[in-house]
Amino acid sequence: MRRYNFFFVLISALAVSLGTQAQAPKGYYKSIDGQFGAELKSSLGRAIAEHKVFSYSDLWDTYEVTDVVPGTKDQILEYYSDKVMYYTSRGTQINREHTVPQSWWGKGNICDAYTDLFNVLPAEAAVNGQKSNYPLGEVTGTPKFDNGVTKIGPSNNSGGANNVFEPADEYKGDFARVYFYVATCYAAAPWTAEAYSMMSAAPTIKEWTLPTLLAWNESDPVDEREMKRNEACYYLQGNRNPFVDYPQLAQFIWGDKQNELFELSDEPINNPSQTYTFVFKAGRPSFSVQYGTTPETAQPVMKGTEVTVASGNAIATIHWRVNDGKWYELAADTANNFYSPSHKVVVNGDTKIEAFTEKEDRANSDTLVAYYCVADNSDYLLYDDFATASSGNNTSTSGASSSLWTNVNFVDNENAYSAGGAVKLGTGSKAGHITSRELDFEGGRLKVELDVKGWSKIEGKIAVTLSDGQSQQLAYTATISDDFETLVAGFENVPSRPTVTIATTQKRAFVDNVKVTAVSAVPDDISTPYYIYKGGEVWYSVTGCRMSGRPDKAGIYIVNGKKVVVEWLQFHSQ
């Protein structure tokens, strides 16, 4: 497959008409004529295998072509809710949702289905969090979620999963045909042994789910919207979904006609009655820091935060202005191969940034608007209440399934998930972590404070680690149904510009309200002399039990014959 490092290469026209009949080119399916069963599926897979592979970030721009609401420039069609969704809410209200879940092949770009335009659909973030990686099916019990378009709930046919995802009747065939496409195009993918995955080695789609998919393919025929999306994906990606062009193929591969020869007609069964014209714009600009789309939703950031405004295209010009002021522009230096021009805006108060890009062979992008405010946390080196991690749920074991986007405060994460205004670290088998940006700190003492609660039972501790190697493991007792418990760690002799990593030592825990503070002296409310732990000392609990090391939580202890009060894991004698 051909891979491209930037979006929509070799496109020179502002608008492209795909002809009076938008359909597969003559000869596209020639290789499948007169075949049946497994041979038919293999030949069809080879016919559609060769296509462009986009990056994950490129998918946002493809939706402006494949899923735009007709007659609009900024509204997007999706298949999971009945809400009007806007491009400006991408990454917050809109997610890129893998129809066939990526966990079924082991996750990530080890399989090109990860960014395949047919498989990755725009979805309302809140619904995406509920959908998780449940298989398709019909909900037969009481739904745990139902917004009138998407149902999540128990089923009599779920492959062993606790719940299934049931789309609306008008989308059931659309989803079935996506599954047929993925099973055909990616038959050789490393499908995992996950019990309720609908995919496996040949014949790819598991037997228990085939009757449902075949029934949906029949009950919800291909409509104009699905045909138009097929054409758009074909133009951008270079291959087609044959089950949109020939929905009857599913019966020849998996259904009652597996032993019959498939005879190719002169034209696909589905021929749109109109000409489709796709207008390609310069790629949308981007902001390096999460933002609000209105003054009321302005994203709180630390004073002095730098927001990088970047071009959405290689060799393009970025235009920007701040707080309705003068427009500025920065063009790419094509002679020196200077790609993706950018500009930094420093946020020291309420800030509105507007930006758009232009490129010679495309229309200007839409203007993107970002709102920021300075958080009321000037005493902190870092403060994050994870308000933007709005999907998922921190009060239920069925929530917290959407990946946490890297943001201005935490620039790296692993197994960290959005959890209803908090972050879930870890999975049922793996630990998770988030790592902060470098802190604007000259060195000395640091206090790290965070709210924590565990899963349905405590699974390990919380480790707070600095980039110089200092680390503390903090115990907690709150579980998923409890209020958050506040933990505090203190560090001595911290070098300049440290980073802070917060991790689970075993599996899952929820983290919220992370605060990092520089401390110049013993806290004001401690009047006793300051005691510094130097190592090699024997510590006892207040009841006289010898400890294996220094304490990992606040309390009263005995060391060297003295009573020691541990307030925040720096030590002072009493």
XYZ file of C-alpha atoms in Angstrom:
574
model
C 0.000 0.000 0.000
C 1.211 3.496 -0.724
C 1.901 5.627 2.356
C 1.745 9.415 2.350
C 3.242 11.732 4.950
C 0.996 14.658 4.231
C -2.584 15.032 3.208
C -4.086 15.005 -0.287
C -0.904 14.968 -2.369
C -1.138 15.516 -6.102
C -4.435 17.398 -5.942
C -4.327 20.506 -8.107
C -7.948 21.320 -8.817
C -10.205 23.218 -6.431
C -13.158 21.082 -7.374
C -13.301 17.695 -9.040
C -16.330 16.236 -10.765
C -16.479 12.462 -10.823
C -18.623 12.224 -13.940
C -22.292 11.887 -14.680
C -22.406 8.400 -13.129
C -20.323 8.104 -9.956
C -19.402 4.413 -9.890
C -16.506 1.973 -10.056
C -14.364 2.423 -13.188
C -14.773 -0.173 -15.886
C -12.723 -3.249 -15.131
C -12.233 -2.462 -11.422
C -13.900 -5.732 -10.377
C -12.926 -7.799 -13.422
C -10.813 -10.248 -11.393
C -13.793 -11.535 -9.369
C -15.984 -12.483 -12.327
C -16.925 -16.170 -12.355
C -15.550 -17.013 -8.896
C -17.199 -18.288 -5.731
C -16.682 -18.790 -1.988
C -13.206 -18.388 -0.496
C -11.640 -17.803 -3.913
C -14.094 -14.963 -4.584
C -13.245 -13.367 -1.227
C -9.491 -13.626 -1.819
C -9.708 -12.099 -5.296
C -11.921 -9.305 -4.015
C -9.422 -8.619 -1.209
C -6.597 -8.269 -3.719
C -8.694 -5.889 -5.838
C -9.210 -3.429 -2.974
C -5.941 -3.936 -1.044
C -3.904 -1.302 -2.885
C -4.792 2.127 -1.492
C -3.378 5.224 0.126
C -2.727 5.009 3.859
C -3.230 8.260 5.726
C -1.899 9.278 9.100
C -4.293 9.287 12.046
C -4.264 13.104 12.171
C -5.140 13.306 8.464
C -8.515 11.718 9.137
C -9.963 14.997 10.431
C -9.506 16.603 7.013
C -10.982 13.630 5.157
C -14.244 14.070 7.072
C -14.659 17.472 5.438
C -15.041 15.549 2.182
C -16.596 12.235 3.192
C -19.041 13.315 5.900
C -19.962 16.974 5.484
C -23.630 17.916 5.860
C -24.845 18.897 2.362
C -25.091 22.658 1.972
C -22.831 23.414 4.953
C -19.128 23.989 5.456
C -18.721 23.237 9.136
C -21.254 20.547 10.058
C -20.502 16.858 10.033
C -22.631 13.765 9.559
C -22.086 10.895 11.958
C -23.792 7.601 12.708
C -24.063 7.486 16.493
C -26.372 10.343 17.556
C -28.884 12.807 16.146
C -26.921 15.872 17.207
C -25.502 18.508 14.884
C -21.735 18.162 15.141
C -19.215 20.819 14.127
C -15.664 20.437 12.872
C -14.499 22.927 15.488
C -15.365 20.377 18.184
C -13.130 17.664 16.765
C -11.168 15.899 19.463
C -13.591 17.100 22.138
C -17.171 16.398 21.018
C -16.189 14.429 17.904
C -13.940 11.350 17.946
C -12.406 9.205 15.231
C -14.132 5.912 15.937
C -12.916 2.532 14.684
C -16.034 0.707 13.521
C -14.137 -2.565 13.775
C -12.354 -1.964 17.109
C -8.586 -1.666 16.937
C -8.166 -3.839 20.049
C -9.292 -6.795 17.920
C -6.052 -6.677 15.923
C -3.801 -5.650 18.812
C -4.256 -1.865 18.446
C -2.523 0.878 16.500
C -1.034 1.035 13.044
C 0.148 -2.570 12.949
C -2.913 -2.898 10.709
C -3.838 -0.249 8.125
C -7.491 -0.537 9.169
C -6.311 1.884 11.899
C -6.689 4.810 9.464
C -8.835 3.299 6.715
C -11.500 5.839 5.709
C -14.141 3.135 5.421
C -13.479 1.833 8.949
C -12.829 5.027 10.949
C -16.004 7.102 11.168
C -16.665 10.410 12.930
C -18.589 9.821 16.162
C -19.955 11.837 19.036
C -17.359 11.469 21.793
C -19.863 10.668 24.536
C -21.369 7.812 22.509
C -17.940 6.568 21.491
C -17.074 6.214 25.153
C -20.177 4.099 25.708
C -19.634 1.963 22.601
C -16.202 0.814 23.774
C -15.084 -2.263 21.795
C -18.382 -4.096 22.082
C -19.411 -6.272 19.124
C -22.320 -5.441 16.861
C -25.608 -7.032 17.791
C -29.225 -6.537 18.767
C -29.924 -5.499 22.343
C -32.409 -7.953 23.859
C -32.235 -6.840 27.501
C -32.612 -3.463 29.172
C -30.205 -1.016 27.462
C -27.549 0.565 29.651
C -27.408 3.386 27.071
C -29.944 4.528 24.490
C -29.909 7.942 22.797
C -32.444 7.038 20.108
C -29.737 6.231 17.548
C -27.289 4.046 19.456
C -28.134 1.319 21.954
C -25.687 -0.422 24.278
C -26.909 -3.368 26.295
C -27.039 -7.139 26.830
C -27.876 -9.507 23.996
C -28.727 -13.161 23.444
C -26.000 -13.253 20.780
C -22.895 -11.354 21.914
C -19.978 -13.737 21.517
C -19.504 -13.657 25.267
C -19.384 -9.872 25.664
C -21.314 -8.216 28.487
C -22.943 -5.830 26.000
C -23.397 -5.242 22.290
C -23.576 -2.085 20.196
C -26.780 -1.756 18.166
C -26.996 1.079 15.611
C -30.248 2.587 14.401
C -32.186 0.609 11.790
C -31.214 3.050 9.029
C -27.516 2.440 9.740
C -27.490 -1.305 10.371
C -26.668 -2.133 6.767
C -23.988 0.574 6.656
C -22.168 -0.993 9.615
C -22.571 -4.534 8.258
C -21.000 -3.495 4.956
C -18.078 -1.862 6.783
C -17.470 -5.193 8.548
C -17.649 -7.071 5.235
C -15.124 -4.621 3.765
C -12.656 -4.892 6.666
C -12.961 -8.697 6.725
C -12.125 -8.778 3.023
C -9.448 -6.074 2.793
C -7.668 -7.086 6.021
C -8.220 -10.848 6.115
C -4.527 -11.319 6.973
C -4.570 -8.894 9.928
C -3.261 -10.217 13.279
C -6.730 -10.757 14.710
C -6.523 -11.419 18.439
C -8.091 -14.247 20.390
C -10.367 -11.860 22.278
C -13.468 -13.931 22.938
C -16.104 -11.469 21.783
C -14.192 -10.155 18.784
C -16.233 -10.669 15.641
C -13.040 -11.281 13.632
C -10.655 -14.211 13.391
C -8.517 -16.013 10.842
C -10.293 -17.228 7.694
C -13.157 -16.863 7.014
C -12.468 -13.715 9.097
C -16.008 -13.032 10.334
C -16.992 -15.446 13.101
C -19.967 -17.748 12.546
C -21.971 -16.539 15.562
C -22.312 -13.010 14.163
C -22.802 -13.712 10.444
C -26.602 -14.190 10.537
C -27.031 -10.745 12.086
C -24.730 -8.999 9.615
C -26.288 -10.704 6.604
C -29.795 -9.836 7.835
C -28.818 -6.174 8.347
C -27.303 -6.072 4.860
C -30.685 -7.134 3.445
C -32.992 -5.083 5.692
C -31.121 -1.777 5.268
C -30.231 -1.385 1.569
C -27.523 0.956 0.318
C -28.793 4.541 0.176
C -27.615 7.742 -1.494
C -25.574 8.854 1.512
C -23.657 5.571 1.620
C -23.013 5.675 -2.134
C -21.736 9.223 -1.917
C -19.385 8.336 0.934
C -18.100 5.377 -1.096
C -17.268 7.743 -3.969
C -15.525 10.224 -1.666
C -13.427 7.507 -0.031
C -12.553 6.115 -3.451
C -11.348 9.486 -4.661
C -9.284 10.142 -1.535
C -8.060 6.661 -0.671
C -8.036 4.989 -4.085
C -10.162 1.922 -3.315
C -13.835 1.141 -2.904
C -16.130 -0.790 -0.608
C -17.366 -3.493 -2.996
C -20.253 -4.346 -0.667
C -21.696 -0.897 -1.339
C -21.329 -1.370 -5.098
C -22.474 -5.015 -4.981
C -24.220 -5.693 -1.641
C -25.242 -9.135 -2.930
C -21.561 -10.178 -2.707
C -22.001 -10.906 0.997
C -24.310 -13.839 0.226
C -21.776 -15.277 -2.255
C -18.965 -15.146 0.318
C -20.674 -15.871 3.650
C -24.315 -16.661 2.891
C -26.540 -19.080 1.017
C -24.795 -18.593 -2.343
C -21.259 -19.657 -1.345
C -21.310 -22.507 -3.857
C -22.618 -20.384 -6.726
C -20.491 -18.511 -9.267
C -20.631 -14.747 -8.976
C -21.240 -13.238 -12.413
C -20.171 -9.631 -12.843
C -22.777 -7.435 -14.476
C -21.799 -4.537 -16.714
C -22.543 -2.068 -13.917
C -22.760 -2.281 -10.127
C -26.232 -2.728 -8.699
C -26.000 0.692 -7.045
C -25.595 3.667 -9.353
C -26.105 7.160 -7.919
C -28.343 9.420 -9.936
C -26.231 12.555 -9.543
C -22.778 13.940 -10.148
C -20.660 14.363 -7.015
C -18.339 17.345 -6.791
C -15.766 17.415 -4.029
C -14.144 20.725 -3.100
C -10.713 20.358 -1.515
C -9.628 23.016 0.926
C -6.297 23.817 2.440
C -5.852 21.730 5.576
C -7.336 23.244 8.683
C -4.904 25.046 11.001
C -4.105 23.556 14.390
C -3.454 24.804 17.907
C -0.933 23.019 20.106
C -3.033 23.498 23.255
C -6.610 22.322 23.790
C -9.038 25.197 23.406
C -12.608 26.270 23.917
C -14.865 27.046 20.972
C -16.715 29.895 22.735
C -15.752 32.419 25.449
C -17.812 30.363 27.907
C -15.783 27.224 27.170
C -12.380 28.934 27.106
C -9.662 26.467 28.052
C -7.900 27.412 31.330
C -4.108 27.392 30.933
C -1.202 28.521 33.057
C -0.180 32.156 32.664
C 2.543 32.406 30.031
C 1.436 29.289 28.146
C 2.655 29.293 24.545
C 0.106 28.232 21.948
C 1.601 27.242 18.599
C -0.623 28.058 15.635
C 0.386 25.782 12.772
C -0.526 25.318 9.130
C -2.653 22.359 8.179
C -0.769 21.808 4.915
C 2.759 21.346 3.739
C 3.964 24.386 1.779
C 1.008 26.557 2.776
C 0.475 29.996 4.288
C -0.895 30.429 7.802
C -3.020 33.490 8.661
C -3.797 34.424 12.275
C -4.950 37.220 14.513
C -5.295 37.647 18.272
C -8.258 39.249 20.099
C -9.820 40.613 16.885
C -6.642 42.528 16.073
C -4.641 42.792 12.870
C -4.339 39.763 10.607
C -0.814 38.425 10.105
C 0.477 35.775 7.748
C 3.498 33.523 7.430
C 4.189 31.772 4.157
C 6.148 28.563 3.758
C 9.670 28.939 2.362
C 9.348 26.442 -0.479
C 12.875 27.130 -1.719
C 14.313 25.855 1.570
C 11.735 23.117 2.072
C 10.235 24.895 5.073
C 7.021 23.018 5.666
C 4.130 23.714 8.047
C 4.800 27.362 9.033
C 3.749 28.210 12.581
C 3.552 31.080 15.055
C 3.539 31.145 18.872
C 0.986 33.151 20.880
C 1.624 33.674 24.614
C -1.515 33.521 26.779
C -1.378 35.956 29.715
C -5.093 36.686 29.954
C -8.362 36.073 28.111
C -7.233 35.258 24.577
C -9.039 34.616 21.315
C -6.987 33.262 18.405
C -8.337 32.938 14.872
C -6.474 31.179 12.079
C -6.912 29.823 8.561
C -4.598 28.469 5.887
C -4.365 28.956 2.152
C -2.665 26.978 -0.587
C -2.434 27.832 -4.251
C -4.244 24.759 -5.575
C -7.022 24.717 -2.972
C -9.676 26.894 -1.461
C -8.818 28.553 1.846
C -9.559 26.472 4.899
C -12.333 27.384 7.292
C -11.354 29.813 10.023
C -10.685 28.047 13.291
C -11.277 29.964 16.546
C -9.676 29.102 19.896
C -10.466 30.668 23.274
C -8.173 30.562 26.319
C -8.190 32.036 29.797
C -5.617 32.069 32.571
C -6.513 29.530 35.239
C -7.033 30.763 38.772
C -4.053 28.714 39.925
C -1.119 31.108 39.738
C 0.412 29.514 42.833
C 0.918 26.232 41.009
C 3.686 25.179 38.653
C 1.129 22.807 37.140
C -2.583 22.366 37.710
C -4.972 20.155 35.761
C -8.528 19.238 36.722
C -8.933 17.143 33.536
C -12.154 18.926 32.626
C -11.484 18.199 28.947
C -11.399 14.439 29.657
C -15.188 14.573 29.558
C -16.068 11.227 27.973
C -16.156 8.004 29.942
C -17.148 7.654 33.580
C -15.241 7.617 36.875
C -18.085 6.052 38.861
C -18.616 2.878 36.859
C -16.499 -0.041 35.707
C -18.192 0.188 32.301
C -16.891 3.703 31.611
C -13.522 5.225 30.829
C -12.778 3.725 27.431
C -11.815 6.743 25.340
C -8.138 7.560 25.016
C -6.987 10.681 26.821
C -5.653 13.237 24.380
C -2.189 14.561 25.144
C -2.607 18.154 26.346
C -0.527 21.131 27.403
C 0.100 19.779 30.900
C 0.624 16.090 30.178
C 2.563 15.477 27.001
C 2.908 11.703 27.216
C 0.609 8.915 28.352
C 0.240 5.166 28.165
C -2.926 3.246 29.014
C -4.509 6.509 30.175
C -8.175 7.120 29.408
C -10.745 9.894 29.548
C -13.018 9.186 32.501
C -15.719 11.780 33.014
C -13.561 14.708 34.137
C -10.827 12.469 35.526
C -8.191 10.138 34.071
C -8.258 6.376 34.377
C -4.724 5.004 34.559
C -4.185 1.381 33.605
C -6.305 -1.511 32.346
C -7.355 -4.852 33.748
C -3.908 -6.229 32.921
C -1.569 -3.244 32.518
C -0.387 -0.253 34.511
C -0.796 3.246 33.058
C 0.916 6.598 33.390
C 0.813 10.273 32.444
C 3.945 12.431 32.223
C 3.890 16.205 32.529
C 5.605 18.843 30.466
C 8.839 20.324 31.831
C 7.984 22.603 34.743
C 9.191 26.194 34.865
C 11.072 25.576 38.105
C 14.583 26.637 39.114
C 15.141 23.791 41.577
C 14.511 23.079 45.253
C 11.514 21.499 46.987
C 8.358 20.348 45.208
C 4.976 19.237 46.467
C 2.797 17.045 44.234
C -0.854 16.763 45.243
C -3.473 14.631 43.487
C -6.902 13.097 44.048
C -7.097 9.328 43.663
C -9.559 6.480 43.905
C -9.199 2.891 42.838
C -11.200 0.355 40.873
C -13.823 -1.884 42.501
C -10.925 -2.990 44.696
C -7.482 -1.529 45.295
C -4.970 -2.647 42.667
C -1.539 -1.452 43.781
C -0.380 2.064 44.626
C 0.171 5.398 42.893
C 3.787 6.142 41.991
C 4.878 9.786 41.669
C 8.246 9.992 39.904
C 10.385 12.988 38.895
C 12.654 13.070 35.853
C 15.735 12.990 38.129
C 14.683 9.554 39.381
C 13.155 10.512 42.739
C 10.017 8.453 43.268
C 7.423 7.802 45.954
C 4.692 5.161 46.052
C 1.515 6.372 47.740
C -1.105 4.048 49.219
C -4.816 4.878 49.072
C -8.050 3.275 50.240
C -10.855 4.918 48.194
C -12.475 2.724 45.531
C -14.680 3.460 42.542
C -17.861 4.173 44.514
C -16.106 6.450 47.032
C -15.172 10.106 46.890
C -11.674 10.874 45.681
C -8.898 10.653 48.304
C -6.168 13.332 48.301
C -2.540 12.148 48.270
C 0.534 14.349 48.639
C 4.191 13.681 47.879
C 7.118 15.942 48.703
C 10.570 15.999 47.112
C 13.904 17.557 48.148
C 16.773 18.850 46.009
C 14.801 18.747 42.777
C 16.827 19.989 39.779
C 15.549 22.661 37.389
C 12.856 21.980 34.791
C 11.707 18.566 36.066
C 8.843 16.479 34.719
C 6.352 14.600 36.881
C 5.096 11.112 36.046
C 2.016 9.726 37.792
C 1.547 5.994 37.367
C -0.253 2.989 38.750
C 2.043 0.263 40.070
C -0.272 -2.537 38.988
C -3.595 -1.980 37.216
C -6.337 0.649 37.440
C -6.979 3.827 39.377
C -8.635 7.190 38.721
C -6.631 10.416 39.087
C -7.932 13.988 39.230
C -6.875 17.515 40.251
C -3.107 17.213 39.900
C -1.296 20.162 41.498
C 2.456 20.770 41.601
C 3.761 23.528 43.879
C 7.202 24.949 44.622
C 7.847 24.990 48.378
C 10.511 27.299 49.782
C 10.208 26.286 53.457
C 8.303 24.154 55.921
C 4.540 24.790 55.559
C 3.327 27.678 57.729
C 0.993 25.473 59.750
C 3.881 23.305 60.974
C 5.596 24.978 63.930
C 7.908 22.086 64.838
C 11.538 21.823 63.661
C 12.083 20.552 60.131
C 13.366 16.981 59.858
C 15.020 15.660 56.696
C 15.135 11.923 56.034
C 18.677 10.929 55.058
C 18.326 7.168 54.582
C 19.517 4.237 56.640
C 17.276 5.079 59.577
C 14.988 2.580 61.282
C 11.346 3.651 61.385
C 8.635 2.336 63.701
C 4.897 2.804 63.650
C 3.362 4.619 66.611
C 2.366 1.186 67.969
C 6.015 0.072 67.951
C 6.102 -2.129 64.826
C 9.333 -1.872 62.845
C 8.875 -0.751 59.226
C 10.763 -2.072 56.216
C 11.526 1.443 54.976
C 10.354 4.998 55.290
C 6.580 5.603 55.382
C 4.553 6.095 52.220
C 1.657 8.045 53.734
C 1.017 10.723 56.313
C 0.943 9.769 59.972
C 2.902 9.651 63.247
C 6.074 7.538 63.449
C 9.070 6.900 65.737
C 12.617 7.324 64.377
C 15.841 7.571 66.424
C 13.731 7.679 69.556
C 11.810 10.754 68.421
C 8.181 11.120 67.398
C 7.965 12.293 63.779
C 4.921 13.779 62.077
C 4.718 13.043 58.355
C 2.559 15.720 56.775
C 3.296 15.455 53.081
C 6.217 13.083 52.820
C 8.768 15.622 53.784
C 9.651 15.026 57.409
C 9.792 17.329 60.449
C 10.337 16.265 64.079
C 8.063 17.020 67.031
